[in-house]
PDB file of C-alpha atoms in Angstrom:
ATOM      1  CA  ALA M   1      -9.518 118.190-159.816  1.00  0.00           C
ATOM      2  CA  GLN M   2     -11.407 118.917-156.686  1.00  0.00           C
ATOM      3  CA  LYS M   3      -9.849 119.098-153.268  1.00  0.00           C
ATOM      4  CA  VAL M   4     -10.657 120.167-149.744  1.00  0.00           C
ATOM      5  CA  THR M   5      -7.911 121.148-147.323  1.00  0.00           C
ATOM      6  CA  GLN M   6      -8.355 121.433-143.592  1.00  0.00           C
ATOM      7  CA  ALA M   7      -4.898 122.453-142.523  1.00  0.00           C
ATOM      8  CA  GLN M   8      -5.622 122.352-138.802  1.00  0.00           C
ATOM      9  CA  THR M   9      -5.311 118.758-137.682  1.00  0.00           C
ATOM     10  CA  GLU M  10      -6.098 119.425-134.028  1.00  0.00           C
ATOM     11  CA  ILE M  11      -7.182 122.473-132.067  1.00  0.00           C
ATOM     12  CA  SER M  12      -7.364 122.723-128.295  1.00  0.00           C
ATOM     13  CA  VAL M  13      -9.204 125.543-126.543  1.00  0.00           C
ATOM     14  CA  VAL M  14     -10.584 126.334-123.135  1.00  0.00           C
ATOM     15  CA  GLU M  15     -14.311 126.616-122.680  1.00  0.00           C
ATOM     16  CA  LYS M  16     -15.837 129.965-123.673  1.00  0.00           C
ATOM     17  CA  GLU M  17     -13.070 130.729-126.137  1.00  0.00           C
ATOM     18  CA  ASP M  18     -14.003 131.439-129.736  1.00  0.00           C
ATOM     19  CA  VAL M  19     -12.492 129.088-132.296  1.00  0.00           C
ATOM     20  CA  THR M  20     -12.338 129.121-136.094  1.00  0.00           C
ATOM     21  CA  LEU M  21     -11.919 126.013-138.197  1.00  0.00           C
ATOM     22  CA  ASP M  22     -10.445 126.647-141.614  1.00  0.00           C
ATOM     23  CA  CYS M  23     -11.550 125.061-144.876  1.00  0.00           C
ATOM     24  CA  VAL M  24      -9.976 125.784-148.256  1.00  0.00           C
ATOM     25  CA  TYR M  25     -11.359 124.160-151.383  1.00  0.00           C
ATOM     26  CA  GLU M  26     -10.337 123.751-155.014  1.00  0.00           C
ATOM     27  CA  THR M  27     -12.666 123.377-157.965  1.00  0.00           C
ATOM     28  CA  ARG M  28     -12.908 124.733-161.500  1.00  0.00           C
ATOM     29  CA  ASP M  29     -16.680 124.610-161.468  1.00  0.00           C
ATOM     30  CA  THR M  30     -18.693 127.774-161.063  1.00  0.00           C
ATOM     31  CA  THR M  31     -21.537 125.882-159.406  1.00  0.00           C
ATOM     32  CA  TYR M  32     -20.631 123.868-156.365  1.00  0.00           C
ATOM     33  CA  TYR M  33     -21.796 123.080-152.862  1.00  0.00           C
ATOM     34  CA  LEU M  34     -19.988 123.177-149.552  1.00  0.00           C
ATOM     35  CA  PHE M  35     -20.866 121.335-146.386  1.00  0.00           C
ATOM     36  CA  TRP M  36     -19.777 121.040-142.793  1.00  0.00           C
ATOM     37  CA  TYR M  37     -20.334 117.888-140.751  1.00  0.00           C
ATOM     38  CA  LYS M  38     -19.645 117.218-137.080  1.00  0.00           C
ATOM     39  CA  GLN M  39     -18.446 113.839-135.784  1.00  0.00           C
ATOM     40  CA  PRO M  40     -18.739 113.701-131.987  1.00  0.00           C
ATOM     41  CA  PRO M  41     -16.929 111.050-129.949  1.00  0.00           C
ATOM     42  CA  SER M  42     -19.906 108.736-130.392  1.00  0.00           C
ATOM     43  CA  GLY M  43     -18.905 108.450-134.051  1.00  0.00           C
ATOM     44  CA  GLU M  44     -21.927 109.467-136.078  1.00  0.00           C
ATOM     45  CA  LEU M  45     -21.767 112.203-138.697  1.00  0.00           C
ATOM     46  CA  VAL M  46     -24.071 115.122-138.074  1.00  0.00           C
ATOM     47  CA  PHE M  47     -24.942 117.547-140.857  1.00  0.00           C
ATOM     48  CA  LEU M  48     -24.371 121.192-139.923  1.00  0.00           C
ATOM     49  CA  ILE M  49     -24.703 123.330-143.050  1.00  0.00           C
ATOM     50  CA  ARG M  50     -24.995 123.275-146.843  1.00  0.00           C
ATOM     51  CA  ARG M  51     -24.065 126.304-148.915  1.00  0.00           C
ATOM     52  CA  ASN M  52     -24.123 126.800-152.690  1.00  0.00           C
ATOM     53  CA  SER M  53     -21.533 128.826-154.565  1.00  0.00           C
ATOM     54  CA  PHE M  54     -23.959 131.585-155.516  1.00  0.00           C
ATOM     55  CA  ASP M  55     -24.812 132.440-151.937  1.00  0.00           C
ATOM     56  CA  GLU M  56     -21.923 134.261-150.325  1.00  0.00           C
ATOM     57  CA  GLN M  57     -23.843 135.558-147.371  1.00  0.00           C
ATOM     58  CA  ASN M  58     -22.422 134.554-144.058  1.00  0.00           C
ATOM     59  CA  GLU M  59     -24.683 132.414-141.937  1.00  0.00           C
ATOM     60  CA  ILE M  60     -25.198 132.324-138.213  1.00  0.00           C
ATOM     61  CA  SER M  61     -26.944 129.618-136.253  1.00  0.00           C
ATOM     62  CA  GLY M  62     -26.755 130.165-132.530  1.00  0.00           C
ATOM     63  CA  ARG M  63     -23.099 129.955-131.524  1.00  0.00           C
ATOM     64  CA  TYR M  64     -22.104 128.697-134.978  1.00  0.00           C
ATOM     65  CA  SER M  65     -21.253 130.918-137.903  1.00  0.00           C
ATOM     66  CA  TRP M  66     -19.847 130.317-141.356  1.00  0.00           C
ATOM     67  CA  ASN M  67     -17.789 132.680-143.495  1.00  0.00           C
ATOM     68  CA  PHE M  68     -17.846 131.867-147.211  1.00  0.00           C
ATOM     69  CA  GLN M  69     -15.311 133.781-149.334  1.00  0.00           C
ATOM     70  CA  LYS M  70     -15.079 132.816-152.986  1.00  0.00           C
ATOM     71  CA  SER M  71     -12.128 135.174-153.508  1.00  0.00           C
ATOM     72  CA  THR M  72      -9.996 133.006-151.239  1.00  0.00           C
ATOM     73  CA  SER M  73     -11.861 129.716-151.846  1.00  0.00           C
ATOM     74  CA  SER M  74     -12.548 129.373-148.174  1.00  0.00           C
ATOM     75  CA  PHE M  75     -15.519 128.305-146.098  1.00  0.00           C
ATOM     76  CA  ASN M  76     -14.515 128.789-142.490  1.00  0.00           C
ATOM     77  CA  PHE M  77     -16.510 127.753-139.453  1.00  0.00           C
ATOM     78  CA  THR M  78     -16.469 129.696-136.186  1.00  0.00           C
ATOM     79  CA  ILE M  79     -17.784 128.539-132.836  1.00  0.00           C
ATOM     80  CA  THR M  80     -18.397 131.378-130.418  1.00  0.00           C
ATOM     81  CA  ALA M  81     -18.094 130.781-126.676  1.00  0.00           C
ATOM     82  CA  SER M  82     -17.102 127.151-127.152  1.00  0.00           C
ATOM     83  CA  GLN M  83     -18.468 124.451-124.875  1.00  0.00           C
ATOM     84  CA  VAL M  84     -17.227 120.993-123.946  1.00  0.00           C
ATOM     85  CA  VAL M  85     -20.039 119.497-126.044  1.00  0.00           C
ATOM     86  CA  ASP M  86     -18.435 121.074-129.111  1.00  0.00           C
ATOM     87  CA  SER M  87     -15.540 118.634-128.800  1.00  0.00           C
ATOM     88  CA  ALA M  88     -15.620 116.620-132.015  1.00  0.00           C
ATOM     89  CA  VAL M  89     -14.014 116.128-135.391  1.00  0.00           C
ATOM     90  CA  TYR M  90     -15.346 118.578-137.941  1.00  0.00           C
ATOM     91  CA  PHE M  91     -15.307 117.840-141.651  1.00  0.00           C
ATOM     92  CA  CYS M  92     -15.636 120.236-144.533  1.00  0.00           C
ATOM     93  CA  ALA M  93     -16.838 118.755-147.838  1.00  0.00           C
ATOM     94  CA  LEU M  94     -17.288 119.852-151.470  1.00  0.00           C
ATOM     95  CA  SER M  95     -19.505 118.701-154.317  1.00  0.00           C
ATOM     96  CA  ALA M  96     -19.451 120.052-157.852  1.00  0.00           C
ATOM     97  CA  LEU M  97     -20.764 119.240-161.299  1.00  0.00           C
ATOM     98  CA  SER M  98     -17.503 118.076-162.855  1.00  0.00           C
ATOM     99  CA  GLY M  99     -16.970 115.586-160.061  1.00  0.00           C
ATOM    100  CA  GLY M 100     -20.588 114.544-160.176  1.00  0.00           C
ATOM    101  CA  TYR M 101     -23.291 116.087-158.113  1.00  0.00           C
ATOM    102  CA  ASN M 102     -23.918 114.131-154.963  1.00  0.00           C
ATOM    103  CA  LYS M 103     -20.304 113.007-154.747  1.00  0.00           C
ATOM    104  CA  LEU M 104     -18.790 114.581-151.693  1.00  0.00           C
ATOM    105  CA  ILE M 105     -15.075 115.267-151.421  1.00  0.00           C
ATOM    106  CA  PHE M 106     -14.127 115.469-147.766  1.00  0.00           C
ATOM    107  CA  GLY M 107     -11.275 117.224-146.069  1.00  0.00           C
ATOM    108  CA  ALA M 108      -9.192 115.269-143.584  1.00  0.00           C
ATOM    109  CA  GLY M 109     -11.036 116.824-140.660  1.00  0.00           C
ATOM    110  CA  THR M 110     -10.110 119.005-137.708  1.00  0.00           C
ATOM    111  CA  ARG M 111     -10.275 117.564-134.225  1.00  0.00           C
ATOM    112  CA  LEU M 112     -11.491 120.164-131.738  1.00  0.00           C
ATOM    113  CA  ALA M 113     -10.955 119.611-128.032  1.00  0.00           C
ATOM    114  CA  VAL M 114     -12.719 122.006-125.682  1.00  0.00           C
ATOM    115  CA  HIS M 115     -11.456 121.802-122.120  1.00  0.00           C
ATOM    116  CA  PRO M 116     -13.381 122.944-119.046  1.00  0.00           C
TER     117      PRO M 116
ATOM    118  CA  ASN X   1     -37.963 107.975-137.743  1.00  0.00           C
ATOM    119  CA  ALA X   2     -34.860 105.779-137.948  1.00  0.00           C
ATOM    120  CA  GLY X   3     -33.163 107.611-140.857  1.00  0.00           C
ATOM    121  CA  VAL X   4     -30.141 105.608-142.001  1.00  0.00           C
ATOM    122  CA  THR X   5     -29.257 102.425-140.131  1.00  0.00           C
ATOM    123  CA  GLN X   6     -26.307 100.087-140.527  1.00  0.00           C
ATOM    124  CA  THR X   7     -25.696  96.532-139.429  1.00  0.00           C
ATOM    125  CA  PRO X   8     -23.549  95.301-137.873  1.00  0.00           C
ATOM    126  CA  LYS X   9     -22.002  98.003-135.702  1.00  0.00           C
ATOM    127  CA  PHE X  10     -18.763  96.104-135.143  1.00  0.00           C
ATOM    128  CA  ARG X  11     -17.134  93.139-136.822  1.00  0.00           C
ATOM    129  CA  VAL X  12     -13.800  91.360-136.681  1.00  0.00           C
ATOM    130  CA  LEU X  13     -12.753  89.263-139.660  1.00  0.00           C
ATOM    131  CA  LYS X  14      -9.779  87.137-140.492  1.00  0.00           C
ATOM    132  CA  THR X  15      -7.902  87.754-143.725  1.00  0.00           C
ATOM    133  CA  GLY X  16      -9.685  86.065-146.598  1.00  0.00           C
ATOM    134  CA  GLN X  17     -13.101  85.915-144.965  1.00  0.00           C
ATOM    135  CA  SER X  18     -16.112  87.510-146.592  1.00  0.00           C
ATOM    136  CA  MET X  19     -18.917  89.594-145.182  1.00  0.00           C
ATOM    137  CA  THR X  20     -21.753  91.909-146.132  1.00  0.00           C
ATOM    138  CA  LEU X  21     -22.616  95.220-144.539  1.00  0.00           C
ATOM    139  CA  LEU X  22     -26.240  96.250-144.711  1.00  0.00           C
ATOM    140  CA  CYS X  23     -27.489  99.809-144.987  1.00  0.00           C
ATOM    141  CA  ALA X  24     -31.168 100.708-144.785  1.00  0.00           C
ATOM    142  CA  GLN X  25     -32.895 104.066-145.083  1.00  0.00           C
ATOM    143  CA  ASP X  26     -36.506 104.981-144.489  1.00  0.00           C
ATOM    144  CA  MET X  27     -36.465 108.451-146.066  1.00  0.00           C
ATOM    145  CA  ASN X  28     -37.370 107.263-149.573  1.00  0.00           C
ATOM    146  CA  HIS X  29     -34.065 108.622-150.869  1.00  0.00           C
ATOM    147  CA  GLU X  30     -32.978 107.749-154.391  1.00  0.00           C
ATOM    148  CA  TYR X  31     -29.238 108.048-153.811  1.00  0.00           C
ATOM    149  CA  MET X  32     -27.194 105.900-151.481  1.00  0.00           C
ATOM    150  CA  TYR X  33     -23.463 105.789-150.792  1.00  0.00           C
ATOM    151  CA  TRP X  34     -20.777 103.793-149.038  1.00  0.00           C
ATOM    152  CA  TYR X  35     -17.740 105.569-147.588  1.00  0.00           C
ATOM    153  CA  ARG X  36     -14.763 104.449-145.598  1.00  0.00           C
ATOM    154  CA  GLN X  37     -13.104 106.591-142.957  1.00  0.00           C
ATOM    155  CA  ASP X  38      -9.444 106.184-142.168  1.00  0.00           C
ATOM    156  CA  PRO X  39      -7.362 108.233-139.723  1.00  0.00           C
ATOM    157  CA  GLY X  40      -6.150 111.500-141.207  1.00  0.00           C
ATOM    158  CA  MET X  41      -7.923 110.939-144.533  1.00  0.00           C
ATOM    159  CA  GLY X  42     -11.492 112.008-144.010  1.00  0.00           C
ATOM    160  CA  LEU X  43     -14.157 109.966-145.763  1.00  0.00           C
ATOM    161  CA  ARG X  44     -13.631 108.428-149.179  1.00  0.00           C
ATOM    162  CA  LEU X  45     -16.385 107.213-151.473  1.00  0.00           C
ATOM    163  CA  ILE X  46     -16.314 103.486-152.233  1.00  0.00           C
ATOM    164  CA  HIS X  47     -19.450 102.941-154.337  1.00  0.00           C
ATOM    165  CA  TYR X  48     -22.715 104.712-154.799  1.00  0.00           C
ATOM    166  CA  SER X  49     -26.152 104.154-156.298  1.00  0.00           C
ATOM    167  CA  VAL X  50     -28.477 106.607-158.007  1.00  0.00           C
ATOM    168  CA  GLY X  51     -31.474 104.320-157.848  1.00  0.00           C
ATOM    169  CA  GLU X  52     -32.761 100.800-157.391  1.00  0.00           C
ATOM    170  CA  GLY X  53     -30.831  98.364-159.537  1.00  0.00           C
ATOM    171  CA  THR X  54     -27.964 100.769-160.280  1.00  0.00           C
ATOM    172  CA  THR X  55     -24.479 101.029-158.827  1.00  0.00           C
ATOM    173  CA  ALA X  56     -21.322 102.930-159.703  1.00  0.00           C
ATOM    174  CA  LYS X  57     -17.719 103.096-158.569  1.00  0.00           C
ATOM    175  CA  GLY X  58     -16.434 105.822-156.342  1.00  0.00           C
ATOM    176  CA  GLU X  59     -12.910 106.838-155.432  1.00  0.00           C
ATOM    177  CA  VAL X  60     -11.746 103.586-153.775  1.00  0.00           C
ATOM    178  CA  PRO X  61     -13.852 100.691-155.157  1.00  0.00           C
ATOM    179  CA  ASP X  62     -11.248  97.915-155.330  1.00  0.00           C
ATOM    180  CA  GLY X  63     -11.961  94.921-153.124  1.00  0.00           C
ATOM    181  CA  TYR X  64     -15.629  95.829-152.628  1.00  0.00           C
ATOM    182  CA  ASN X  65     -18.878  95.019-154.366  1.00  0.00           C
ATOM    183  CA  VAL X  66     -22.323  96.499-153.861  1.00  0.00           C
ATOM    184  CA  SER X  67     -25.921  95.771-154.687  1.00  0.00           C
ATOM    185  CA  ARG X  68     -29.114  97.822-154.598  1.00  0.00           C
ATOM    186  CA  LEU X  69     -31.940  95.344-155.101  1.00  0.00           C
ATOM    187  CA  LYS X  70     -34.421  97.426-153.140  1.00  0.00           C
ATOM    188  CA  LYS X  71     -34.630 101.198-153.004  1.00  0.00           C
ATOM    189  CA  GLN X  72     -34.286 101.301-149.243  1.00  0.00           C
ATOM    190  CA  ASN X  73     -31.284  98.959-148.973  1.00  0.00           C
ATOM    191  CA  PHE X  74     -27.678  99.214-150.104  1.00  0.00           C
ATOM    192  CA  LEU X  75     -25.330  96.312-149.429  1.00  0.00           C
ATOM    193  CA  LEU X  76     -21.548  96.457-149.322  1.00  0.00           C
ATOM    194  CA  GLY X  77     -19.671  93.197-149.751  1.00  0.00           C
ATOM    195  CA  LEU X  78     -16.110  92.189-149.074  1.00  0.00           C
ATOM    196  CA  GLU X  79     -15.375  88.931-150.881  1.00  0.00           C
ATOM    197  CA  SER X  80     -11.912  88.330-149.446  1.00  0.00           C
ATOM    198  CA  ALA X  81     -11.103  90.701-146.622  1.00  0.00           C
ATOM    199  CA  ALA X  82      -7.624  92.174-146.291  1.00  0.00           C
ATOM    200  CA  PRO X  83      -6.022  94.044-143.371  1.00  0.00           C
ATOM    201  CA  SER X  84      -6.031  97.194-145.547  1.00  0.00           C
ATOM    202  CA  GLN X  85      -9.824  97.124-145.340  1.00  0.00           C
ATOM    203  CA  THR X  86      -9.745  97.723-141.614  1.00  0.00           C
ATOM    204  CA  SER X  87     -11.730 100.932-141.351  1.00  0.00           C
ATOM    205  CA  VAL X  88     -14.952 102.549-140.269  1.00  0.00           C
ATOM    206  CA  TYR X  89     -17.618 102.264-142.942  1.00  0.00           C
ATOM    207  CA  PHE X  90     -20.391 104.789-143.324  1.00  0.00           C
ATOM    208  CA  CYS X  91     -23.508 104.577-145.400  1.00  0.00           C
ATOM    209  CA  ALA X  92     -25.350 107.704-146.499  1.00  0.00           C
ATOM    210  CA  SER X  93     -28.415 108.624-148.503  1.00  0.00           C
ATOM    211  CA  SER X  94     -29.792 111.702-150.215  1.00  0.00           C
ATOM    212  CA  ARG X  95     -32.720 112.794-152.347  1.00  0.00           C
ATOM    213  CA  LEU X  96     -32.708 112.810-156.125  1.00  0.00           C
ATOM    214  CA  GLU X  97     -31.239 116.065-157.393  1.00  0.00           C
ATOM    215  CA  ARG X  98     -30.209 116.215-161.046  1.00  0.00           C
ATOM    216  CA  THR X  99     -28.939 119.795-161.127  1.00  0.00           C
ATOM    217  CA  SER X 100     -27.634 120.327-157.640  1.00  0.00           C
ATOM    218  CA  THR X 101     -26.326 118.545-154.621  1.00  0.00           C
ATOM    219  CA  ASP X 102     -28.638 117.549-151.834  1.00  0.00           C
ATOM    220  CA  THR X 103     -27.542 116.926-148.288  1.00  0.00           C
ATOM    221  CA  GLN X 104     -26.315 113.437-147.513  1.00  0.00           C
ATOM    222  CA  TYR X 105     -27.474 111.894-144.264  1.00  0.00           C
ATOM    223  CA  PHE X 106     -25.223 109.344-142.662  1.00  0.00           C
ATOM    224  CA  GLY X 107     -25.707 106.144-140.730  1.00  0.00           C
ATOM    225  CA  PRO X 108     -23.936 105.468-137.418  1.00  0.00           C
ATOM    226  CA  GLY X 109     -21.041 103.577-139.001  1.00  0.00           C
ATOM    227  CA  THR X 110     -19.622 100.050-138.862  1.00  0.00           C
ATOM    228  CA  ARG X 111     -16.204  99.473-137.364  1.00  0.00           C
ATOM    229  CA  LEU X 112     -14.489  96.625-139.205  1.00  0.00           C
ATOM    230  CA  THR X 113     -11.218  95.052-138.179  1.00  0.00           C
ATOM    231  CA  VAL X 114      -9.458  92.563-140.431  1.00  0.00           C
ATOM    232  CA  LEU X 115      -6.769  90.495-138.714  1.00  0.00           C
TER     233      LEU X 115
END
């Protein structure tokens, strides 16, 4: 079975703080894909990153960075120097061969509130 | 470039009524999906399609039907709406990838309330 756990339901920080959103996944497949999506208050889902299981390099994009650790089955997302515009619900998702490629399994999401 | 669009944006139904949600994409994607989003549960796959004329069940298909008569459109139907179908519905599309997973791009969502 495949599963994605985002244990943090809500996080509240003050602007300019760094914040890490946790994502733990379960799959028996050796080839799989991990995603992060952002859902701002306006409601749409915005794609942030796609990572395959063979690429364990951490990735940085501006203030965003992702730490992929296969040893702990985690794909954590860090926002550096958070801003009010980062306030949103963030979803981690998994897709793997046994579940069918192109079928995303989503975590329950983490709501991030960044206060001025 | 519109990407993925959904109509309507909002709808209120009475129990037992029927309706169809329309999803359209202009990216020439082969795959299309319908998800529902409920509080605390993330998104769950209702039905999906891997090409024109094909459909398949996802995780929560009961009470819904779909059709993919044209490549760019994917319709989600509720034949007899129930209060349990109150949710936000998202459509998504992605390219054809047989040996990997491509990124899914989402529409803006439809908020449906069933009274």
